[in-house]
Coordinates of N, CA and C in Angstrom, one line a residue:
M1 N 42.9 36.8 -51.0 CA 41.5 36.2 -50.9 C 41.6 34.6 -49.8
G2 N 43.0 34.5 -49.8 CA 42.9 32.9 -49.1 C 42.8 33.9 -47.7
F3 N 43.3 34.5 -47.6 CA 43.4 35.0 -46.5 C 42.3 36.0 -46.0
N4 N 41.7 36.5 -46.6 CA 40.6 37.3 -46.4 C 39.6 36.2 -45.9
R5 N 39.3 35.3 -46.9 CA 38.2 34.3 -46.6 C 38.3 33.6 -45.1
A6 N 39.8 33.3 -44.7 CA 39.9 32.9 -43.8 C 39.6 33.5 -42.6
T7 N 39.8 35.0 -42.4 CA 39.2 35.9 -41.6 C 37.5 35.8 -40.9
E8 N 37.0 36.0 -42.6 CA 35.5 36.2 -42.4 C 35.3 34.7 -41.8
S9 N 36.0 33.5 -42.5 CA 35.0 32.5 -41.2 C 35.4 32.6 -39.8
V10 N 36.7 33.2 -39.4 CA 37.0 33.4 -37.9 C 35.7 34.0 -37.4
K11 N 35.5 35.9 -38.2 CA 34.5 36.6 -37.6 C 33.3 36.0 -37.3
L12 N 32.9 35.0 -38.6 CA 31.7 34.3 -38.5 C 31.6 33.0 -37.5
S13 N 32.8 32.5 -37.6 CA 32.7 31.2 -36.3 C 32.3 32.3 -34.7
L14 N 33.4 32.9 -35.0 CA 32.7 33.7 -33.6 C 31.4 34.4 -33.2
V15 N 31.3 34.9 -34.7 CA 29.4 35.8 -33.7 C 28.7 34.5 -33.6
G16 N 29.2 33.6 -34.5 CA 28.2 32.2 -34.0 C 28.1 31.6 -32.6
F17 N 29.6 31.8 -32.3 CA 29.9 31.4 -30.8 C 29.7 32.4 -29.6
S18 N 29.8 33.3 -30.0 CA 28.9 34.9 -28.9 C 27.4 34.7 -28.8
L19 N 26.7 34.0 -30.1 CA 25.8 34.2 -30.0 C 24.9 33.4 -29.2
L20 N 26.1 31.8 -29.4 CA 25.8 30.7 -28.3 C 25.8 31.1 -27.0
A21 N 26.7 31.5 -26.7 CA 27.1 32.0 -25.7 C 26.0 32.7 -25.2
L22 N 25.4 33.6 -25.8 CA 24.3 34.1 -25.0 C 23.3 33.6 -24.6
A23 N 22.9 32.8 -25.4 CA 21.8 31.7 -25.6 C 21.8 31.4 -23.9
A24 N 23.1 30.7 -23.7 CA 23.4 29.7 -22.6 C 23.5 30.5 -21.5
C25 N 23.6 31.6 -21.7 CA 23.8 32.4 -20.1 C 22.2 32.7 -19.9
E26 N 21.7 33.0 -20.7 CA 19.9 33.5 -20.7 C 19.6 32.1 -20.5
T27 N 20.0 30.9 -20.7 CA 19.0 30.2 -20.3 C 19.6 28.7 -19.0
L28 N 20.6 29.4 -18.7 CA 21.4 29.0 -17.9 C 20.3 28.8 -16.3
P29 N 20.8 29.8 -15.7 CA 19.6 30.1 -14.7 C 18.4 29.4 -14.5
Q30 N 17.4 29.4 -15.9 CA 16.4 28.2 -15.9 C 16.8 27.2 -15.5
L31 N 18.3 26.1 -16.3 CA 18.6 25.1 -16.3 C 19.2 25.1 -14.6
M32 N 19.6 25.9 -13.5 CA 20.0 25.6 -12.4 C 18.6 25.7 -11.6
G33 N 17.9 26.7 -11.8 CA 17.2 27.1 -10.8 C 17.5 28.2 -9.9
P34 N 16.2 29.1 -9.3 CA 17.0 29.7 -8.4 C 16.5 29.3 -7.2
K35 N 17.0 30.0 -6.2 CA 17.4 28.9 -4.9 C 16.3 29.1 -4.3
V36 N 15.9 27.9 -4.0 CA 14.8 27.2 -3.3 C 15.1 27.9 -1.5
T37 N 13.7 27.7 -0.8 CA 13.7 28.0 0.3 C 12.4 27.1 1.0
E38 N 12.8 26.4 2.4 CA 11.9 25.5 2.8 C 10.4 25.8 2.6
P39 N 9.6 27.1 2.7 CA 8.4 27.4 2.6 C 8.0 27.3 0.9
E40 N 9.2 27.3 0.2 CA 8.6 27.3 -1.5 C 8.3 25.9 -2.0
A41 N 9.4 25.1 -0.8 CA 8.8 23.6 -1.4 C 7.7 23.1 -0.3
A42 N 7.5 23.5 1.1 CA 6.2 22.9 1.3 C 5.4 23.1 0.4
A43 N 5.0 24.6 0.2 CA 4.3 25.1 -0.8 C 3.5 23.9 -2.0
F44 N 5.1 23.7 -2.3 CA 4.8 22.7 -3.9 C 4.4 21.1 -3.6
Y45 N 4.5 20.9 -1.7 CA 3.8 19.9 -1.6 C 2.3 19.8 -1.1
Q46 N 2.2 21.0 -0.2 CA 0.3 21.4 -0.3 C -0.1 21.4 -1.6
L47 N 0.5 22.0 -2.5 CA -0.2 22.4 -3.4 C -0.6 20.7 -4.3
G48 N 0.0 19.5 -3.6 CA -0.1 18.3 -4.7 C 0.7 18.2 -5.7
N49 N 1.9 19.4 -6.0 CA 3.2 19.5 -7.1 C 4.4 18.8 -6.0
Y50 N 4.1 17.2 -6.3 CA 4.8 16.3 -5.3 C 6.4 16.0 -5.5
K51 N 6.5 16.0 -7.4 CA 7.5 16.3 -8.2 C 8.5 16.7 -8.0
E52 N 7.7 18.1 -7.9 CA 8.5 19.5 -7.9 C 8.8 19.8 -6.2
A53 N 8.5 19.4 -5.4 CA 8.2 19.4 -3.7 C 9.4 18.4 -3.6
A54 N 9.6 17.3 -3.9 CA 11.1 16.2 -4.0 C 11.8 17.0 -4.5
S55 N 12.0 17.4 -5.2 CA 13.5 18.5 -6.2 C 13.7 19.0 -5.0
A56 N 12.3 19.7 -5.2 CA 13.1 21.6 -3.9 C 14.1 20.7 -2.5
Y57 N 13.4 20.1 -1.8 CA 13.7 19.6 -0.8 C 15.0 19.2 -0.8
T58 N 15.2 18.0 -2.3 CA 16.4 17.4 -2.5 C 17.7 18.7 -2.3
K59 N 16.8 19.7 -3.0 CA 18.1 21.1 -3.3 C 18.4 21.4 -1.9
L60 N 17.4 21.6 -1.0 CA 17.8 22.1 0.3 C 18.4 21.3 1.0
A61 N 18.9 19.9 1.1 CA 19.3 19.0 1.4 C 20.7 19.0 1.2
R62 N 21.4 19.4 -0.1 CA 22.2 19.3 -0.7 C 22.8 20.5 -0.6
S63 N 22.2 21.7 -0.1 CA 23.0 23.2 0.7 C 23.1 23.2 2.2
S64 N 22.4 21.9 2.5 CA 22.8 22.6 4.2 C 23.3 20.8 4.6
R65 N 23.5 20.9 5.0 CA 24.6 19.7 6.0 C 24.0 19.4 7.6
E66 N 23.8 20.3 8.3 CA 23.2 20.4 9.2 C 21.9 19.8 8.9
A67 N 20.8 20.3 8.6 CA 19.7 19.8 8.3 C 18.9 18.7 7.1
R68 N 20.3 18.0 6.4 CA 20.1 17.3 5.1 C 19.2 16.3 5.6
P69 N 19.6 15.6 7.0 CA 18.5 14.3 7.2 C 17.2 14.5 6.6
R70 N 17.1 15.4 7.8 CA 15.8 16.4 7.9 C 14.4 16.2 6.5
Y71 N 15.9 16.8 5.3 CA 15.3 17.4 3.8 C 15.3 16.0 3.0
Q72 N 16.0 15.4 3.2 CA 16.2 14.3 2.4 C 15.0 13.4 3.1
V73 N 14.5 12.9 4.4 CA 13.3 12.5 4.7 C 11.9 13.1 3.9
L74 N 11.6 14.6 4.2 CA 10.4 15.1 3.4 C 10.5 15.3 2.3
S75 N 11.9 14.6 1.0 CA 11.9 14.4 0.1 C 11.2 13.4 -0.5
A76 N 12.1 12.1 0.8 CA 10.9 11.2 0.6 C 9.4 10.9 0.5
Q77 N 9.6 11.7 1.5 CA 7.5 11.7 1.6 C 6.9 12.3 0.4
A78 N 7.8 13.2 -0.2 CA 7.0 14.0 -1.1 C 7.3 12.5 -2.6
W79 N 8.4 11.9 -2.6 CA 8.1 10.9 -3.9 C 7.3 9.7 -3.2
R80 N 7.1 10.0 -2.4 CA 5.9 8.4 -2.1 C 4.5 9.1 -2.5
E81 N 4.5 10.3 -2.2 CA 3.2 10.9 -2.3 C 2.9 10.7 -4.1
E82 N 4.0 10.8 -4.9 CA 4.4 11.0 -6.2 C 3.9 9.4 -6.8
G83 N 4.3 8.3 -5.7 CA 4.0 6.8 -6.3 C 5.5 6.6 -6.9
D84 N 6.4 7.9 -6.7 CA 8.1 6.5 -6.9 C 8.7 6.5 -5.9
Y85 N 8.4 5.0 -5.7 CA 9.0 4.6 -4.8 C 11.0 4.1 -4.5
T86 N 10.9 4.0 -6.1 CA 12.7 3.9 -6.5 C 13.3 5.1 -5.9
Q87 N 12.5 6.2 -6.6 CA 12.9 8.0 -6.0 C 12.7 7.6 -4.4
M88 N 11.9 7.3 -3.6 CA 11.7 7.6 -2.8 C 12.8 6.7 -1.8
K89 N 13.1 5.5 -2.0 CA 14.4 4.4 -1.5 C 15.9 5.5 -1.7
S90 N 15.5 5.9 -3.4 CA 16.7 6.8 -3.2 C 17.5 8.1 -2.4
A91 N 16.1 9.1 -2.1 CA 15.9 10.2 -1.2 C 16.5 9.7 0.3
L92 N 16.3 8.3 0.8 CA 16.1 7.9 2.1 C 18.1 7.7 2.5
K93 N 18.7 7.2 1.1 CA 19.9 6.5 1.5 C 21.0 7.7 2.6
G94 N 21.5 7.0 3.0 CA 22.7 7.4 3.8 C 21.4 8.3 5.2
V95 N 20.6 8.3 5.4 CA 19.7 9.2 6.6 C 20.1 8.1 7.4
Q96 N 20.4 8.1 8.6 CA 20.5 8.0 10.2 C 19.4 8.3 11.0
R97 N 19.0 7.4 11.7 CA 17.4 7.8 12.3 C 17.8 8.9 13.4
R98 N 19.8 8.1 13.9 CA 19.7 9.1 15.3 C 19.6 10.5 15.0
T99 N 20.0 11.1 13.6 CA 20.2 12.5 13.3 C 18.7 13.4 13.2
L100 N 17.7 12.8 13.3 CA 16.6 13.3 13.3 C 15.4 13.3 14.0
D101 N 15.0 14.2 14.7 CA 13.7 14.4 15.8 C 13.1 13.7 15.6
R102 N 12.5 13.5 17.0 CA 11.3 12.9 17.3 C 10.3 12.2 16.1
E103 N 9.7 13.5 15.7 CA 8.6 13.5 14.5 C 9.5 12.6 13.1
N104 N 10.1 13.9 12.7 CA 10.8 13.1 11.3 C 11.4 11.7 11.4
A105 N 12.0 11.1 12.3 CA 12.0 10.0 12.9 C 11.0 8.6 12.7
L106 N 9.9 9.1 13.1 CA 8.8 8.2 13.1 C 8.5 8.4 11.8
L107 N 8.3 9.6 11.3 CA 8.5 9.5 9.8 C 9.2 8.6 9.0
L108 N 10.4 8.5 9.4 CA 10.9 8.0 8.6 C 11.1 5.7 8.7
D109 N 10.6 6.1 9.8 CA 10.2 5.0 10.5 C 8.9 4.2 9.2
L110 N 8.1 5.1 9.2 CA 6.7 5.1 8.0 C 7.2 4.9 6.8
L111 N 8.2 5.3 6.4 CA 8.6 5.2 4.9 C 9.6 3.8 4.8
E112 N 10.5 3.7 5.3 CA 11.1 2.8 5.4 C 10.3 1.4 6.0
A113 N 9.3 0.9 6.3 CA 8.3 0.0 6.6 C 7.2 0.2 5.2
E114 N 7.2 1.1 4.5 CA 6.6 0.9 3.3 C 7.1 0.6 2.6
L115 N 8.3 0.4 1.7 CA 9.2 0.2 1.1 C 9.7 -1.6 1.7
A116 N 9.6 -1.7 2.8 CA 9.9 -3.4 3.2 C 8.2 -3.8 2.9
L117 N 7.7 -2.9 3.0 CA 6.2 -4.1 2.3 C 6.1 -4.4 1.2
N118 N 7.0 -3.1 0.3 CA 6.6 -3.4 -1.2 C 7.6 -4.5 -1.4
A119 N 8.3 -4.9 -0.5 CA 9.8 -5.7 -1.1 C 9.5 -7.2 -0.3
G120 N 8.2 -7.3 0.3 CA 7.4 -8.2 1.0 C 8.3 -8.5 2.2
D121 N 8.7 -8.2 3.0 CA 9.5 -7.8 3.9 C 8.6 -7.7 5.4
A122 N 8.0 -8.5 5.8 CA 6.7 -8.0 6.5 C 7.4 -7.9 8.0
R123 N 8.9 -9.3 8.7 CA 9.1 -8.6 9.4 C 10.2 -7.3 10.0
T124 N 11.0 -7.1 8.7 CA 11.0 -5.7 8.7 C 10.4 -4.8 9.0
A125 N 9.5 -4.7 8.7 CA 8.3 -3.4 8.2 C 7.8 -3.3 9.9
L126 N 7.6 -4.7 10.0 CA 6.8 -4.5 11.6 C 7.6 -4.0 13.1
S127 N 9.1 -4.5 12.6 CA 10.2 -4.3 13.0 C 10.1 -2.5 13.6
L128 N 10.0 -1.7 12.5 CA 9.6 -0.6 12.8 C 8.3 -0.2 13.3
L129 N 7.5 -0.8 13.1 CA 5.9 0.1 13.7 C 5.8 -0.9 15.5
V130 N 6.9 -0.4 16.0 CA 6.9 -0.7 17.2 C 6.0 0.0 18.2
V131 N 5.9 1.2 17.7 CA 6.0 2.3 19.1 C 4.9 2.6 19.7
D132 N 4.5 2.9 20.8 CA 3.0 3.4 20.8 C 2.2 4.2 20.2
V133 N 1.3 3.5 19.9 CA 0.3 4.6 18.8 C 0.4 6.1 19.7
K134 N 0.1 6.3 20.9 CA -0.4 7.9 21.8 C 1.3 8.4 21.6
S135 N 2.1 7.9 20.9 CA 3.1 8.6 21.1 C 3.3 9.1 19.3
V136 N 2.3 8.6 18.6 CA 2.5 9.2 17.1 C 1.6 9.9 16.7
P137 N 2.0 11.3 15.9 CA 0.9 12.3 16.0 C -0.3 12.2 15.1
F138 N -1.1 12.5 15.2 CA -2.9 12.2 15.3 C -2.6 12.0 13.5
P139 N -2.7 12.9 13.0 CA -2.4 12.8 10.9 C -1.5 12.1 10.3
L140 N -0.8 10.9 11.7 CA -0.3 9.9 11.3 C -0.4 8.5 11.9
Q141 N -1.6 8.6 12.8 CA -2.4 7.5 12.8 C -2.8 6.7 12.1
P142 N -3.6 7.0 11.2 CA -4.3 6.2 10.3 C -3.1 5.1 9.4
R143 N -1.8 6.2 9.1 CA -1.0 5.4 8.0 C -0.5 4.0 8.9
F144 N 0.0 4.9 10.5 CA 0.7 3.7 10.9 C -0.2 2.2 10.9
Y145 N -1.3 2.7 11.5 CA -2.4 1.8 11.1 C -3.1 1.0 10.3
E146 N -2.9 1.6 9.1 CA -3.0 0.3 8.4 C -1.5 -0.1 7.3
L147 N 0.0 0.5 7.9 CA 0.7 -0.1 7.7 C 1.1 -1.6 8.3
R148 N 0.2 -1.4 9.6 CA 0.9 -2.3 10.2 C -0.1 -3.4 10.2
A149 N -1.0 -2.9 9.6 CA -2.2 -3.9 9.0 C -1.6 -4.7 8.1
R150 N -1.4 -4.3 7.0 CA -0.8 -4.9 5.8 C 0.2 -5.7 6.5
A151 N 1.5 -5.1 7.4 CA 2.6 -6.0 7.8 C 1.9 -7.4 8.4
L152 N 0.9 -7.2 9.1 CA 0.2 -8.8 10.0 C -0.4 -9.2 8.9
A153 N -1.0 -8.4 7.6 CA -1.6 -9.8 7.0 C -0.9 -10.7 6.0
L154 N 0.1 -9.7 6.2 CA 1.5 -10.5 4.9 C 2.2 -11.7 5.7
N155 N 2.3 -11.5 7.0 CA 2.9 -12.3 7.9 C 1.9 -13.6 8.5
T156 N 0.5 -13.2 7.8 CA -0.4 -14.1 8.6 C -1.0 -14.3 8.9
D157 N -0.7 -12.9 10.2 CA -1.6 -12.8 11.3 C -3.0 -12.2 11.0
F158 N -4.0 -13.3 10.5 CA -5.0 -12.4 10.3 C -6.0 -11.6 11.2
A159 N -5.9 -12.2 12.2 CA -6.9 -12.1 13.5 C -5.9 -10.4 13.5
D160 N -4.8 -10.2 13.8 CA -4.3 -9.6 14.6 C -4.1 -8.3 13.7
A161 N -4.3 -8.4 12.1 CA -4.5 -7.4 11.3 C -5.9 -7.0 11.2
A162 N -6.8 -7.5 11.2 CA -8.3 -7.2 11.1 C -8.3 -6.3 12.9
R163 N -7.6 -6.5 13.7 CA -8.1 -5.5 14.8 C -7.4 -4.4 14.5
E164 N -5.9 -4.4 13.4 CA -5.5 -2.8 13.4 C -7.0 -2.4 12.4
R165 N -7.0 -3.3 11.4 CA -8.1 -2.3 10.3 C -9.2 -1.9 11.2
A166 N -10.2 -2.9 12.3 CA -10.9 -2.0 13.2 C -10.4 -0.6 13.7
L167 N -9.2 -0.6 14.7 CA -8.5 0.4 15.0 C -8.6 2.0 13.9
L168 N -8.2 1.6 13.0 CA -8.0 2.5 11.8 C -9.3 3.0 11.7
N169 N -10.4 1.9 11.6 CA -11.9 2.5 10.9 C -12.4 3.8 11.7
E170 N -11.7 3.6 13.3 CA -12.6 4.6 13.7 C -11.6 6.0 13.5
L171 N -10.8 6.1 12.9 CA -9.8 7.5 12.7 C -10.5 7.8 11.0
L172 N -11.2 7.1 10.7 CA -11.5 7.5 8.9 C -13.0 8.1 8.9
E173 N -13.3 9.1 7.7 CA -14.1 10.0 7.3 C -15.3 8.5 6.7
P174 N -16.4 9.1 7.1 CA -17.5 7.9 6.7 C -17.0 7.6 5.3
L175 N -17.1 8.5 4.2 CA -16.4 8.0 2.7 C -15.2 7.4 2.7
E176 N -14.0 7.4 3.7 CA -12.9 6.8 3.6 C -12.6 5.3 4.2
R177 N -14.5 5.0 4.6 CA -14.2 3.7 5.1 C -14.6 2.5 4.7
A178 N -15.0 2.7 3.0 CA -15.7 1.6 2.1 C -14.7 0.2 2.1
A179 N -13.3 1.1 1.8 CA -12.3 0.3 1.5 C -11.4 -0.4 2.3
N180 N -11.3 0.3 3.2 CA -10.6 -0.8 4.5 C -12.0 -1.5 5.4
E181 N -13.1 -1.5 5.2 CA -14.0 -2.2 5.4 C -13.9 -3.7 5.0
H182 N -13.7 -3.3 3.2 CA -14.0 -4.4 2.7 C -12.4 -5.2 3.0
E183 N -10.8 -4.4 3.0 CA -10.1 -5.5 3.8 C -10.5 -6.3 5.1
L184 N -11.0 -5.4 6.4 CA -11.4 -5.8 7.4 C -12.7 -7.1 6.7
K185 N -12.9 -7.1 6.7 CA -14.5 -8.5 6.3 C -13.5 -9.2 5.6
S186 N -12.1 -9.4 4.4 CA -12.0 -10.5 3.9 C -10.6 -11.1 4.9
L187 N -10.5 -10.1 6.2 CA -9.2 -10.5 6.9 C -10.3 -11.8 7.9
L188 N -11.2 -11.1 8.2 CA -12.6 -12.0 9.0 C -12.7 -13.5 8.4
A189 N -12.7 -13.2 7.3 CA -13.5 -14.3 6.3 C -12.2 -15.3 6.3
K190 N -10.9 -15.0 6.2 CA -9.4 -15.9 6.3 C -9.3 -16.6 7.7
L191 N -10.4 -16.2 8.8 CA -9.9 -17.2 10.0 C -10.9 -18.2 10.2
S192 N -10.3 -19.3 10.8 CA -11.0 -20.6 10.7 C -12.5 -20.2 12.2
P193 N -13.2 -21.1 12.1 CA -14.6 -21.0 13.1 C -13.8 -21.1 14.6
E194 N -13.1 -21.6 14.7 CA -12.0 -21.3 16.2 C -11.4 -21.0 16.2
S195 N -10.8 -20.3 15.0 CA -10.0 -19.2 15.4 C -11.0 -17.9 15.5
Q196 N -12.0 -17.9 15.5 CA -13.0 -16.1 15.1 C -13.2 -16.6 17.0
L197 N -13.5 -18.2 17.5 CA -14.2 -18.1 18.7 C -13.2 -17.7 19.5
Q198 N -11.9 -18.1 19.5 CA -10.3 -17.5 20.2 C -10.4 -15.7 20.4
L199 N -10.6 -15.6 19.2 CA -10.5 -13.8 18.9 C -11.4 -13.3 19.9
Q200 N -12.6 -13.8 19.5 CA -13.8 -12.7 19.7 C -13.9 -13.2 21.9
R201 N -13.2 -14.2 22.0 CA -13.5 -14.3 23.8 C -12.2 -13.3 24.5
A202 N -11.4 -13.2 23.4 CA -10.1 -12.3 24.0 C -10.7 -10.9 23.9
L203 N -11.3 -10.7 23.3 CA -11.4 -9.2 23.0 C -12.6 -8.7 24.4
G204 N -11.3 -7.2 24.7 CA -12.2 -6.9 25.6 C -13.6 -5.9 25.6
R205 N -14.8 -5.6 26.2 CA -15.8 -4.9 26.0 C -15.1 -3.4 24.9
G206 N -15.5 -2.9 24.9 CA -15.4 -1.6 23.8 C -14.3 -1.5 22.9
D207 N -13.4 -3.0 22.2 CA -12.5 -3.4 21.4 C -13.7 -2.8 20.3
P208 N -12.9 -2.2 19.2 CA -13.3 -2.0 18.0 C -13.8 -3.1 17.3
L209 N -12.8 -3.9 17.7 CA -13.1 -5.3 16.2 C -14.7 -5.9 17.1
L210 N -14.6 -6.4 18.4 CA -16.2 -6.7 18.8 C -17.2 -6.3 18.1
K211 N -17.5 -5.4 17.6 CA -18.9 -5.4 16.8 C -18.5 -6.2 15.6
W212 N -17.4 -6.1 14.9 CA -17.2 -6.9 14.0 C -17.7 -8.5 14.1
M213 N -17.0 -8.8 15.3 CA -16.9 -10.6 15.6 C -18.2 -10.4 16.2
N214 N -19.0 -9.8 16.8 CA -20.6 -9.9 17.0 C -21.0 -10.6 15.5
G215 N -21.1 -9.6 14.5 CA -21.5 -10.0 13.8 C -21.6 -11.1 13.1
A216 N -20.0 -12.1 13.3 CA -19.7 -13.1 12.5 C -20.2 -14.2 13.0
R217 N -21.1 -14.8 12.6 CA -21.6 -16.3 13.2 C -21.4 -16.6 12.4
T218 N -20.9 -18.3 12.7 CA -20.4 -19.7 11.8 C -21.7 -20.0 11.3
S219 N -22.2 -20.4 10.4 CA -23.3 -20.6 9.6 C -23.5 -22.0 10.3
D220 N -24.5 -23.1 9.5 CA -24.8 -24.6 10.2 C -23.5 -25.1 9.5
D221 N -23.7 -25.1 8.5 CA -22.7 -25.6 7.5 C -21.1 -25.9 7.8
G222 N -20.9 -24.6 8.7 CA -19.4 -24.5 9.1 C -18.8 -23.4 8.6
S223 N -19.2 -22.9 7.4 CA -18.7 -22.0 6.9 C -18.7 -20.3 7.0
F224 N -17.5 -20.4 7.7 CA -17.3 -19.0 8.2 C -17.1 -17.7 7.7
A225 N -16.8 -18.2 6.3 CA -16.8 -16.8 5.3 C -18.4 -16.5 4.4
D226 N -18.9 -17.5 4.4 CA -20.4 -17.3 3.9 C -21.1 -16.8 5.2
A227 N -21.1 -17.0 6.1 CA -21.9 -16.2 7.8 C -21.1 -15.1 7.8
L228 N -20.1 -14.5 7.8 CA -19.7 -13.3 6.8 C -20.3 -12.8 6.0
S229 N -20.8 -13.3 4.9 CA -21.4 -12.0 3.8 C -22.7 -12.4 4.2
D230 N -23.3 -13.5 5.0 CA -24.7 -12.8 4.9 C -25.1 -12.0 5.9
T231 N -23.9 -12.2 7.0 CA -24.4 -10.8 8.4 C -24.1 -9.6 7.9
Y232 N -22.6 -9.4 6.7 CA -22.7 -8.2 6.5 C -23.9 -7.6 5.3
A233 N -24.2 -8.5 4.6 CA -25.6 -8.1 3.2 C -26.5 -7.8 3.9
T234 N -26.6 -8.0 5.5 CA -28.4 -8.1 6.2 C -28.0 -6.8 7.0
G235 N -26.7 -6.1 7.4 CA -26.4 -5.2 8.2 C -26.8 -5.4 9.5
D236 N -26.3 -6.5 9.8 CA -26.6 -6.6 11.4 C -24.9 -6.1 12.4

């Protein structure tokens, strides 16, 4: 009887193990995921599924040594859109700029500049944003100007930051301009009357910031900030 019971116990154990093994085989492809392709990763990104896109690009990076740096940058970009800067920083680990083509090298600069700004490091951010804007692909130009404006403002270069905001404003759609113009006005309001006059004299004709400076008049009591508020309120 004891032997029979032991045999039945072993049989039950084997049956149980077989069922578990079968279940594992059925779920393993789901856990590992199918082999991802670059068009699929790009589709995730275009649809706004940034977390899935980042994971897909990470898989591609692990499967291709030659293209790994580019996929790491694209993964970091997706994490950036997801708003996960910890994962964004992690995705860029080990990426060397010299291994990238010009466009992806620029994207790397923008990503690293944004990480530097989030860490309060204006100097590093500015050092990454020194290229001629003409060499920046048009879709990335608004981001380039916005990052430069943030870095300059963090560095208390309010006049230069305002000029970057004015240049940025020229590229934005009307519905996108409100937040940028608010930042621009705030920057101008931080300038002293003397600084405002120096800046206005230094601007060339046609400079996008000039129309903002022409509207900024020092009030009788010398309050530049109040003068700005009055000017913008009246729409002059």
